[in-house]
PDB file of C-alpha atoms and ligand atoms in Angstrom:
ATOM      1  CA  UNK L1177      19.719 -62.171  87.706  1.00  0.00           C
ATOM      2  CA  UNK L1178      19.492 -61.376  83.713  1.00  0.00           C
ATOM      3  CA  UNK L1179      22.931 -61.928  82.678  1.00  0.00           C
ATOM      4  CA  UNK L1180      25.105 -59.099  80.851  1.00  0.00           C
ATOM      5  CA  UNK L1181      25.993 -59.102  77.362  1.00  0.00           C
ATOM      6  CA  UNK L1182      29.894 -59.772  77.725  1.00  0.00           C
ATOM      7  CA  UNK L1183      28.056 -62.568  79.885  1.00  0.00           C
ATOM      8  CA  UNK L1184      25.566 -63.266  77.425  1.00  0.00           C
ATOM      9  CA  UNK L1185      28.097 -63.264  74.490  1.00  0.00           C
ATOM     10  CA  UNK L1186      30.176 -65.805  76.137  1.00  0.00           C
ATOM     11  CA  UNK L1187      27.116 -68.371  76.420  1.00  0.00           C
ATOM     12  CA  UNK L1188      26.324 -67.837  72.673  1.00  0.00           C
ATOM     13  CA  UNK L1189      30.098 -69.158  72.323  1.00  0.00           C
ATOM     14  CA  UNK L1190      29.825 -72.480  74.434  1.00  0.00           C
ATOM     15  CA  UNK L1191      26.253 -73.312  72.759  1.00  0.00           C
ATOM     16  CA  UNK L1192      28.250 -72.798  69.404  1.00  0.00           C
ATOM     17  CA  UNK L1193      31.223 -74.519  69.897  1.00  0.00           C
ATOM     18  CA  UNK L1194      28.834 -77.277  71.630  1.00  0.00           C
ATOM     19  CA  UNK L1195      27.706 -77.552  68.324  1.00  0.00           C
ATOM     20  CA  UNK L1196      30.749 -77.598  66.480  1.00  0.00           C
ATOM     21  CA  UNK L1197      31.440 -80.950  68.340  1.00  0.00           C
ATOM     22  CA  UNK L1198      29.188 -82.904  66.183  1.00  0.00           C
ATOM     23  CA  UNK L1199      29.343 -81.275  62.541  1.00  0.00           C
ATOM     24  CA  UNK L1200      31.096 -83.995  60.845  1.00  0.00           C
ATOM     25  CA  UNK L1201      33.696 -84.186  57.851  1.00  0.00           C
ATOM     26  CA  UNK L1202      31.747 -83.805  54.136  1.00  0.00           C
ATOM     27  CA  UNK L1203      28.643 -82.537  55.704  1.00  0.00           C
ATOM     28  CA  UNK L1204      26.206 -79.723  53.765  1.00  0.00           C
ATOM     29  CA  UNK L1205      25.465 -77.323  56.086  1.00  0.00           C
ATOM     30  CA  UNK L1206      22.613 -74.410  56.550  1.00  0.00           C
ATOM     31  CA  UNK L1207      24.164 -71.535  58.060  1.00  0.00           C
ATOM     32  CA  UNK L1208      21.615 -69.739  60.578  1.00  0.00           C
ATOM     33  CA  UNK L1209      21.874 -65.678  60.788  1.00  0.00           C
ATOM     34  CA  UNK L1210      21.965 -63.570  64.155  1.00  0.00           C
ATOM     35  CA  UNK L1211      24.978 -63.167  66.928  1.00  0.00           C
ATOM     36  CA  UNK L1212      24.818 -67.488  68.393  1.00  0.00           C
ATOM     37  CA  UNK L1213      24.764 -68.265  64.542  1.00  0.00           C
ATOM     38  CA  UNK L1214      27.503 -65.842  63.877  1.00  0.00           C
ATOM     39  CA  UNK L1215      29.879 -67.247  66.516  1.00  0.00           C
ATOM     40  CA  UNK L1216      29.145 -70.400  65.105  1.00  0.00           C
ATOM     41  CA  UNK L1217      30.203 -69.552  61.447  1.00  0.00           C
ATOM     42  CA  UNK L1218      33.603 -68.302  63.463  1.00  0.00           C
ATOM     43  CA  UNK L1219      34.245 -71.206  64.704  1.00  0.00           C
ATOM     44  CA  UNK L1220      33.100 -73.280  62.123  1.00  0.00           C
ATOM     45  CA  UNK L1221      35.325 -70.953  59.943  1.00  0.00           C
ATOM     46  CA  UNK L1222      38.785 -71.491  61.854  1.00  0.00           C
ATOM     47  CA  UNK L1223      38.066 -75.265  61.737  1.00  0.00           C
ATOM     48  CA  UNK L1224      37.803 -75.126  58.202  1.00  0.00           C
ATOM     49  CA  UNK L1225      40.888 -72.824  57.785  1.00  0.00           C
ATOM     50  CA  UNK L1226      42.931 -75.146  59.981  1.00  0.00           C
ATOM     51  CA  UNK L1227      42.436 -78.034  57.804  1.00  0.00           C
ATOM     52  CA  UNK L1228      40.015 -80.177  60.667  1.00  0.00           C
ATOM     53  CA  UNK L1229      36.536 -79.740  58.828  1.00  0.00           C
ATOM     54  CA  UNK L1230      35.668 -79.920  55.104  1.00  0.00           C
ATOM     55  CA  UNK L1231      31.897 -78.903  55.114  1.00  0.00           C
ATOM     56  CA  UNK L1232      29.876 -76.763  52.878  1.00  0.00           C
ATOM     57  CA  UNK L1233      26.855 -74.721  53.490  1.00  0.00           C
ATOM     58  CA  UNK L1234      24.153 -72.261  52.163  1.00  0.00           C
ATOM     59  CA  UNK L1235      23.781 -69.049  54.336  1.00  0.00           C
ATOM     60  CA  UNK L1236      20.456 -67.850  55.355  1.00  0.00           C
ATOM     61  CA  UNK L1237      21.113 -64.269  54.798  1.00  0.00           C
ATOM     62  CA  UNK L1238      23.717 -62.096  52.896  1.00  0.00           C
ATOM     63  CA  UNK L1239      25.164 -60.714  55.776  1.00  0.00           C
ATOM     64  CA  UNK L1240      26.178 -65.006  57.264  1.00  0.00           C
ATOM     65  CA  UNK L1241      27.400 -65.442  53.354  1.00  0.00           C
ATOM     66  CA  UNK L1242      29.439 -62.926  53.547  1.00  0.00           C
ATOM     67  CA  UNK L1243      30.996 -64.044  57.071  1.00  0.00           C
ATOM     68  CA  UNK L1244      31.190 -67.486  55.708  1.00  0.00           C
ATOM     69  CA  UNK L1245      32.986 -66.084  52.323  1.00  0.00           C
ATOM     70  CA  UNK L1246      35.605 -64.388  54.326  1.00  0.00           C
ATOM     71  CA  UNK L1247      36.261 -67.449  56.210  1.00  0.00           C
ATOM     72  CA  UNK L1248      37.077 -68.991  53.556  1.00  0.00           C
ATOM     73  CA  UNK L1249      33.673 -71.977  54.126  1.00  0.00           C
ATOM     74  CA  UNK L1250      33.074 -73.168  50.479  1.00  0.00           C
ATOM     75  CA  UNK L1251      29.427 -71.615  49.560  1.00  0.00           C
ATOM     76  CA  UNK L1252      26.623 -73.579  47.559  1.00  0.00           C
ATOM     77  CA  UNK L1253      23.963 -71.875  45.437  1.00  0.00           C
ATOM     78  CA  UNK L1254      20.373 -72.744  45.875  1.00  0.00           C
ATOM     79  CA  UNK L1255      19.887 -75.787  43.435  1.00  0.00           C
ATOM     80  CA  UNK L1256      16.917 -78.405  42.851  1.00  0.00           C
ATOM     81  CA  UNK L1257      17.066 -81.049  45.384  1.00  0.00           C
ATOM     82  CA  UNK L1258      19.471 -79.597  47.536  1.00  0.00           C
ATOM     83  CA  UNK L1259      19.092 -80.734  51.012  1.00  0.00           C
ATOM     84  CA  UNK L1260      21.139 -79.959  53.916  1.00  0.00           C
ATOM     85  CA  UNK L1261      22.733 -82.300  56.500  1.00  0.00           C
ATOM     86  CA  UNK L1262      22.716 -80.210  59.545  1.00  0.00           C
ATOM     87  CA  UNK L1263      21.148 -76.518  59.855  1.00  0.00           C
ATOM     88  CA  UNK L1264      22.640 -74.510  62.747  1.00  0.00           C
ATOM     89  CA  UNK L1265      20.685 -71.352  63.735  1.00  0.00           C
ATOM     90  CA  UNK L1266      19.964 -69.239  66.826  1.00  0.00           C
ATOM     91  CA  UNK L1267      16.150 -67.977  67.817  1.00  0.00           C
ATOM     92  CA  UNK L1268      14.244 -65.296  69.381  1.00  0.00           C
ATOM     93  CA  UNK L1269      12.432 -67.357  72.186  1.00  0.00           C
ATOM     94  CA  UNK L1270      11.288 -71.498  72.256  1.00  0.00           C
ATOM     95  CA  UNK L1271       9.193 -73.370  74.552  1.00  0.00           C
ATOM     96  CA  UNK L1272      10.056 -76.598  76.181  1.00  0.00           C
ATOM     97  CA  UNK L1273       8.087 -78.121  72.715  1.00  0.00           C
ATOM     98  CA  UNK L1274      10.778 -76.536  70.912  1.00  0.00           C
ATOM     99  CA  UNK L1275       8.481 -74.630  69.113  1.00  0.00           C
ATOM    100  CA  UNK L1276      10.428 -70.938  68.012  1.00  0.00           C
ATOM    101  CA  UNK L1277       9.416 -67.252  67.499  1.00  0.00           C
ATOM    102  CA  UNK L1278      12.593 -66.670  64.627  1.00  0.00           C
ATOM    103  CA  UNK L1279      12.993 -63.770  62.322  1.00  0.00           C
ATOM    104  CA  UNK L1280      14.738 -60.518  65.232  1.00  0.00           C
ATOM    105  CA  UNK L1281      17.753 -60.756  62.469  1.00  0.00           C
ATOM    106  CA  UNK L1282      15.131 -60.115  59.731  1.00  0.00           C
ATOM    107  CA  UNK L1283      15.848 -63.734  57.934  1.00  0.00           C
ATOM    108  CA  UNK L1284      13.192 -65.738  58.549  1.00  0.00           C
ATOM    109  CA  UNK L1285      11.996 -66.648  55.046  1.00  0.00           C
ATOM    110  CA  UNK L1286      15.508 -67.600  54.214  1.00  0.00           C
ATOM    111  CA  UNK L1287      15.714 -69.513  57.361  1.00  0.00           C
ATOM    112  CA  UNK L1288      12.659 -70.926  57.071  1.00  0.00           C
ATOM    113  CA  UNK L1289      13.311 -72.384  53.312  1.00  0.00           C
ATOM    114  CA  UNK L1290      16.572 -73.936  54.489  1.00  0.00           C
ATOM    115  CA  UNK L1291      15.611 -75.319  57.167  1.00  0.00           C
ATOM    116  CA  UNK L1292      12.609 -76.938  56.033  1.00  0.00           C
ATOM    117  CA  UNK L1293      15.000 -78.210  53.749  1.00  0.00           C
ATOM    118  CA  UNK L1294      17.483 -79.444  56.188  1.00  0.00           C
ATOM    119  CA  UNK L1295      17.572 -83.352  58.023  1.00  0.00           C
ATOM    120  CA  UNK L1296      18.371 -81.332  61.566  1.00  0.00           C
ATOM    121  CA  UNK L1297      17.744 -78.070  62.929  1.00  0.00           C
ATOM    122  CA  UNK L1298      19.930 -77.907  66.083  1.00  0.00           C
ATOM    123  CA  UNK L1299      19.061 -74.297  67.949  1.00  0.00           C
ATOM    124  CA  UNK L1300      21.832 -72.624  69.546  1.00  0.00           C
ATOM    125  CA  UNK L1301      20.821 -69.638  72.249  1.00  0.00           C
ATOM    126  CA  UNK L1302      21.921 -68.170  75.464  1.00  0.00           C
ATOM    127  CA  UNK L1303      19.920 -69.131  78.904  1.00  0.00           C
ATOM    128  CA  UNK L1304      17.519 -65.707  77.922  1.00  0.00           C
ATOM    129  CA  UNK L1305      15.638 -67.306  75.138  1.00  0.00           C
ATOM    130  CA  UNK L1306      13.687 -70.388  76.798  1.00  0.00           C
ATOM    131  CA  UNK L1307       9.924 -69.258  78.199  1.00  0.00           C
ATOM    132  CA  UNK L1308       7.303 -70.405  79.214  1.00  0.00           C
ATOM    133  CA  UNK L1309       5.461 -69.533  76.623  1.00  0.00           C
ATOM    134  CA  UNK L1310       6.181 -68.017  73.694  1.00  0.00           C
ATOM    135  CA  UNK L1311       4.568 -64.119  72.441  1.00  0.00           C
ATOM    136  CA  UNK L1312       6.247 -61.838  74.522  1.00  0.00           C
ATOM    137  CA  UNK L1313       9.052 -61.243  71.829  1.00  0.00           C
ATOM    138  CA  UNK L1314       6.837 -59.454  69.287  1.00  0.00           C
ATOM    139  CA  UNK L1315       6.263 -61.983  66.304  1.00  0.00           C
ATOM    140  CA  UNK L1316       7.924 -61.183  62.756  1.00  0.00           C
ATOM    141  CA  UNK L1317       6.339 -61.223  59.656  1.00  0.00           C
ATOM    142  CA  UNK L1318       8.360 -60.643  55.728  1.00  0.00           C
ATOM    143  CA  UNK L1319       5.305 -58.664  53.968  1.00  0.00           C
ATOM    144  CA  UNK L1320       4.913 -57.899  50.605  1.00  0.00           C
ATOM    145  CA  UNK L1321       5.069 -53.497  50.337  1.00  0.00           C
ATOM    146  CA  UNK L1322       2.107 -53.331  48.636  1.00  0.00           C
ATOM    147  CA  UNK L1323       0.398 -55.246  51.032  1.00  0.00           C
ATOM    148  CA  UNK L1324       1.337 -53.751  54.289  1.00  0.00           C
ATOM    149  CA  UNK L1325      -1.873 -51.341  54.876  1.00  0.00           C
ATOM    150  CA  UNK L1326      -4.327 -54.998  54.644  1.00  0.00           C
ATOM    151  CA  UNK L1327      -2.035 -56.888  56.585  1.00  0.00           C
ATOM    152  CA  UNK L1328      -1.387 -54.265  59.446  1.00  0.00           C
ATOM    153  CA  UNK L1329      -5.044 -54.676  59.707  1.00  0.00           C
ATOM    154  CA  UNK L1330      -5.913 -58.277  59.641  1.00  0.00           C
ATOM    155  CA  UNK L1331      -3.050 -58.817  62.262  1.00  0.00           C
ATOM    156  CA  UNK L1332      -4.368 -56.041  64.625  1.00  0.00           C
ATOM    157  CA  UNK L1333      -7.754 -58.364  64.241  1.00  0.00           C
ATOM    158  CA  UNK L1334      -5.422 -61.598  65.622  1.00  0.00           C
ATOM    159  CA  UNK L1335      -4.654 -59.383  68.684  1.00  0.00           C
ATOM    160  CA  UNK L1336      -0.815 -58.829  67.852  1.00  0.00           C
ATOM    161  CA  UNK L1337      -0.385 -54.843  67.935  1.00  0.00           C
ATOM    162  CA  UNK L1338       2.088 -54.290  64.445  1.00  0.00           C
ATOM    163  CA  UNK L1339       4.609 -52.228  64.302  1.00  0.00           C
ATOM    164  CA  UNK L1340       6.244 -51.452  60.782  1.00  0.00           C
ATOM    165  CA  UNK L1341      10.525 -52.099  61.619  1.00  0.00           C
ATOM    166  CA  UNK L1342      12.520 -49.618  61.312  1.00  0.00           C
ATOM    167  CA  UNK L1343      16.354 -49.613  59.553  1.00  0.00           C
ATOM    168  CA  UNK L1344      17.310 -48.687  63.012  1.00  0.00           C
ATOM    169  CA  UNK L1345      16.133 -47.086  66.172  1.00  0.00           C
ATOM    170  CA  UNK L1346      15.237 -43.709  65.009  1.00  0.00           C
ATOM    171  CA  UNK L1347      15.515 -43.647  61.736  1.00  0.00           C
ATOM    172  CA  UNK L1348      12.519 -42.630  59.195  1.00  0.00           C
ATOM    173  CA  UNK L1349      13.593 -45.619  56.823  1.00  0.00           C
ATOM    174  CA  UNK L1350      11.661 -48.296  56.857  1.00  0.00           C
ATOM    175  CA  UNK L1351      13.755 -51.739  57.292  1.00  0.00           C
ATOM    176  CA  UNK L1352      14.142 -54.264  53.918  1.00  0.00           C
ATOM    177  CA  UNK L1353      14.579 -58.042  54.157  1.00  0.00           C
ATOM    178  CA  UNK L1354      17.029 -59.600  51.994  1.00  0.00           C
ATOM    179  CA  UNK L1355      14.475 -59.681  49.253  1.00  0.00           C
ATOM    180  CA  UNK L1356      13.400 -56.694  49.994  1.00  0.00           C
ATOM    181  CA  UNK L1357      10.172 -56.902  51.676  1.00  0.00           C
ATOM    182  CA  UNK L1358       9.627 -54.928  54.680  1.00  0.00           C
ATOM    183  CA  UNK L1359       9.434 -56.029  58.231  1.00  0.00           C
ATOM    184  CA  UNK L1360       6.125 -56.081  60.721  1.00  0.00           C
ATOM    185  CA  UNK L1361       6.685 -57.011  64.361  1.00  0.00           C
ATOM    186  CA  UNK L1362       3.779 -58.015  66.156  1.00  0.00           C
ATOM    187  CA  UNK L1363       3.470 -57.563  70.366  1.00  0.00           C
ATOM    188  CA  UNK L1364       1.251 -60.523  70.945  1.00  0.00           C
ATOM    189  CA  UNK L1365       2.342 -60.766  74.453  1.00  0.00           C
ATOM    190  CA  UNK L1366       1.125 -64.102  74.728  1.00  0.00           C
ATOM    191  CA  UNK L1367       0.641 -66.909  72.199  1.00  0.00           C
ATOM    192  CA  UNK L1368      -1.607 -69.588  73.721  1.00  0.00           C
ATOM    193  CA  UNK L1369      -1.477 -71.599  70.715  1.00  0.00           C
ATOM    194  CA  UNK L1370       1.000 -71.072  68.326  1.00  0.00           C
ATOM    195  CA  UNK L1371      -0.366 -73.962  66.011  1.00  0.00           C
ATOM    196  CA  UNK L1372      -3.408 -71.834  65.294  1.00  0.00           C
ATOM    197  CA  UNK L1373      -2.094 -68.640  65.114  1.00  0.00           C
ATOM    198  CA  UNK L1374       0.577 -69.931  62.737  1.00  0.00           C
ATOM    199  CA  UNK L1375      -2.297 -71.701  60.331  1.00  0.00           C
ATOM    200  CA  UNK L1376      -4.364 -68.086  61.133  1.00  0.00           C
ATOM    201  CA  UNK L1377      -0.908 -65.868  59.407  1.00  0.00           C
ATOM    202  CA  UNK L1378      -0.657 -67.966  56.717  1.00  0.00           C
ATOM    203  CA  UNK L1379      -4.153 -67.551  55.250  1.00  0.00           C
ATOM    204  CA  UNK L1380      -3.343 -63.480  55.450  1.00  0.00           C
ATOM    205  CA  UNK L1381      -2.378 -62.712  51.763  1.00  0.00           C
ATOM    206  CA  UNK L1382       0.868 -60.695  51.369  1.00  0.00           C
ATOM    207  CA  UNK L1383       2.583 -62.386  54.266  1.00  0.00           C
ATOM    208  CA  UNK L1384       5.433 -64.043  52.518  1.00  0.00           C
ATOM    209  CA  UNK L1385       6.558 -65.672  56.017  1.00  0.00           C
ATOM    210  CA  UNK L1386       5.721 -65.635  59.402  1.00  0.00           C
ATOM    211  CA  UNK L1387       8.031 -66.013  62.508  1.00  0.00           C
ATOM    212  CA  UNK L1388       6.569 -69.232  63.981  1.00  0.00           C
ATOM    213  CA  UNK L1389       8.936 -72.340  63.545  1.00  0.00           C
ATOM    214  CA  UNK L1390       6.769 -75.475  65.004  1.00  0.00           C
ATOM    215  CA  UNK L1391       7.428 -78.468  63.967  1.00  0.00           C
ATOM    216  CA  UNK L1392      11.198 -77.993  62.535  1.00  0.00           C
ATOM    217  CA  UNK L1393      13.917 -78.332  65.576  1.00  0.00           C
ATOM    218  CA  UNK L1394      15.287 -81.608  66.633  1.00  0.00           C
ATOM    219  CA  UNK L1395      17.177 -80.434  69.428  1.00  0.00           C
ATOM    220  CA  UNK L1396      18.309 -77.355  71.558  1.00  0.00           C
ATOM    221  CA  UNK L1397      21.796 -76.471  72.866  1.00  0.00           C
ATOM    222  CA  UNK L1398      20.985 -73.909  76.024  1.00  0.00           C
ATOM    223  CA  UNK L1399      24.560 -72.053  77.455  1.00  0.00           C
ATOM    224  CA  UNK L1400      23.654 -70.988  81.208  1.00  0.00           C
ATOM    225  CA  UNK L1401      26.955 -69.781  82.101  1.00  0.00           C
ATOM    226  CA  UNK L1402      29.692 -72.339  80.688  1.00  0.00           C
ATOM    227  CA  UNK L1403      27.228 -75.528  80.768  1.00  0.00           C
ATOM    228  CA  UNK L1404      25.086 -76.142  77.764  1.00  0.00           C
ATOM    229  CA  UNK L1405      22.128 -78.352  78.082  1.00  0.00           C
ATOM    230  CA  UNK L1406      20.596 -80.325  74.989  1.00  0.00           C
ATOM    231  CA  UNK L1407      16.783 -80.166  75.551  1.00  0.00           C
ATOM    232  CA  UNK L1408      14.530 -82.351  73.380  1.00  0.00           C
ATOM    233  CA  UNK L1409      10.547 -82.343  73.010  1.00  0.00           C
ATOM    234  CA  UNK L1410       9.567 -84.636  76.083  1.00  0.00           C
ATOM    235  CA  UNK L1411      12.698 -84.912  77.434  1.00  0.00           C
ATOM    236  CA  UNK L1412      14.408 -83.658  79.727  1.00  0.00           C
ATOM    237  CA  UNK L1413      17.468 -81.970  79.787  1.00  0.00           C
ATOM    238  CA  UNK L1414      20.910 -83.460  79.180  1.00  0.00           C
ATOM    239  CA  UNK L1415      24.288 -82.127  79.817  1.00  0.00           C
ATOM    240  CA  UNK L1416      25.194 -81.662  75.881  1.00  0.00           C
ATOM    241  CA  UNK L1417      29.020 -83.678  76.802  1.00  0.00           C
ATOM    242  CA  UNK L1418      27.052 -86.709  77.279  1.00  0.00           C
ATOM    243  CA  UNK L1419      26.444 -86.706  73.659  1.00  0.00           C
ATOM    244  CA  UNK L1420      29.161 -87.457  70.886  1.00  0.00           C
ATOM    245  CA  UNK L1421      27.342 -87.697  67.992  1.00  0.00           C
ATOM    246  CA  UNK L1422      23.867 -85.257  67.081  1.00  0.00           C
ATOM    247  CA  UNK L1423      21.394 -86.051  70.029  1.00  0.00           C
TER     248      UNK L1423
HETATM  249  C1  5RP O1480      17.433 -63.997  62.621  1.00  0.00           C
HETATM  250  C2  5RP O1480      17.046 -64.910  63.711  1.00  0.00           C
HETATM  251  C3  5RP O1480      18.050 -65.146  64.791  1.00  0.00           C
HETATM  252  O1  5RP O1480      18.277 -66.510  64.890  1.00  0.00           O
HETATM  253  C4  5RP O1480      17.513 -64.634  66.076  1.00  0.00           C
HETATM  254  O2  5RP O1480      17.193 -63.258  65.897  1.00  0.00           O
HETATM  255  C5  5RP O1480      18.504 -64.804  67.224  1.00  0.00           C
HETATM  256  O3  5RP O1480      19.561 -63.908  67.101  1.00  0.00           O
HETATM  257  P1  5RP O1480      20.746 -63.852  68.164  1.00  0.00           P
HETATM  258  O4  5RP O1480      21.515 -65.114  68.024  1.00  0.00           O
HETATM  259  O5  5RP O1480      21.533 -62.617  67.743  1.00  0.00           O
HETATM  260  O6  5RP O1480      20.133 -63.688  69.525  1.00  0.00           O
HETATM  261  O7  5RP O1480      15.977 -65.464  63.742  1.00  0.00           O
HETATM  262  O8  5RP O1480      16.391 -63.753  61.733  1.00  0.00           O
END
């Protein structure tokens, strides 16, 4: 049974606060953008306010800077060798590999700079987001305006149907990233090999980024109802109390 979202909210919770546990006094944080990455910042935020944490972090998209600003989490500009101890960030779907379709919130170029720049990327989600295989959440890409018409086309040619995003359902505006770039989800359906697709996008001029994340996660924290699982590439899963530092 799929759960419901007061059910689904409360997961999002436990994998947050499941990462809480092991962000560590003095640490440089990236902060991930979506609803699991938001609860986190909450968290994260009355820790901070309550005198147990002192941590900074960069935010992955205005709207998690501004969350993290009001919470009073000390803020750090994008500087020249700035790397991050710990990035905390949700996803769209991952396979047991840990490989991730990112981007639903409309971040993924931010995310995808900080956490390439980042020692750890521990995923946070709810018990919805691990498949099988990965493609059946349609596959964003940050495009360039001008270049929308060429890469509508050469994506169509990949087999992943594009769909320009809207602001919201039903509205005739067309949605803007953060840098103002527009939004193309793609209904792949299924990726047999995200490697090659991914290699495939980025040879398509005018994408700045593409929703693939392979190669980046260290670890997973799944919530399925109030347990939260830490599942590794090759591993298998592990009750996430059994660790007490980063897995
Ligand atoms: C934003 C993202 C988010 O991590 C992803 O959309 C998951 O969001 P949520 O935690 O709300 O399910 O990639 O660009």
């Amino acid at each position: 049974m799929t759960p419901d979202q007061s059910q689904l909210a409360l997961e999002k919770r436990h994998a947050a606060a499941a990462a809480l546990r092991w962000v560590r006094d003095g640490m440089l944080l990236s902060l991930g953008t979506g609803s699991t990455s938001a609860a986190f910042i909450n968290l994260l935020g009355e820790a901070v306010q309550a005198g147990k944490l002192r941590v900074q972090g960069t935010a992955t998209s205005l709207a998690s800077e501004n969350l993290a600003r009001q919470l009073g989490i000390p803020l750090v500009e994008p500087c020249r060798g700035l790397r991050f101890d710990l990035a905390v960030d949700g996803a769209d779907e991952l396979d047991g590999q840990l490989r991730l379709i990112k981007g639903g919130g409309g971040a993924l170029l931010r995310e995808k700079l900080l956490e390439t720049a980042s020692d750890y990327l521990l995923v946070i989600v709810d018990s919805t987001k691990l498949v099988p295989q990965l493609g059946r959440f349609p596959l964003p890409l940050e495009v360039v305006p001008f270049a929308l018409p060429w890469v509508m086309d050469a994506v169509e040619k990949l087999g992943g149907a594009p769909q320009v995003r809207m602001a919201h359902t039903g509205s005739d505006q067309l949605y803007r990233s953060d840098q103002n770039n527009l939004l193309v989800d793609c209904y792949f359906n299924v990726i047999s090999d995200p490697e090659h697709l991914m290699h495939q996008l980025q040879n398509i001029p005018g994408i700045v980024e593409q929703g693939l994340f392979l190669g980046l996660a260290k670890a997973a924290l799944i919530a399925n109802g109030e347990e939260v699982q830490v599942i590794r590439p090759g591993q298998a899963p592990t009750p996430a109390s059994e660790f007490a530092d980063l897995p």
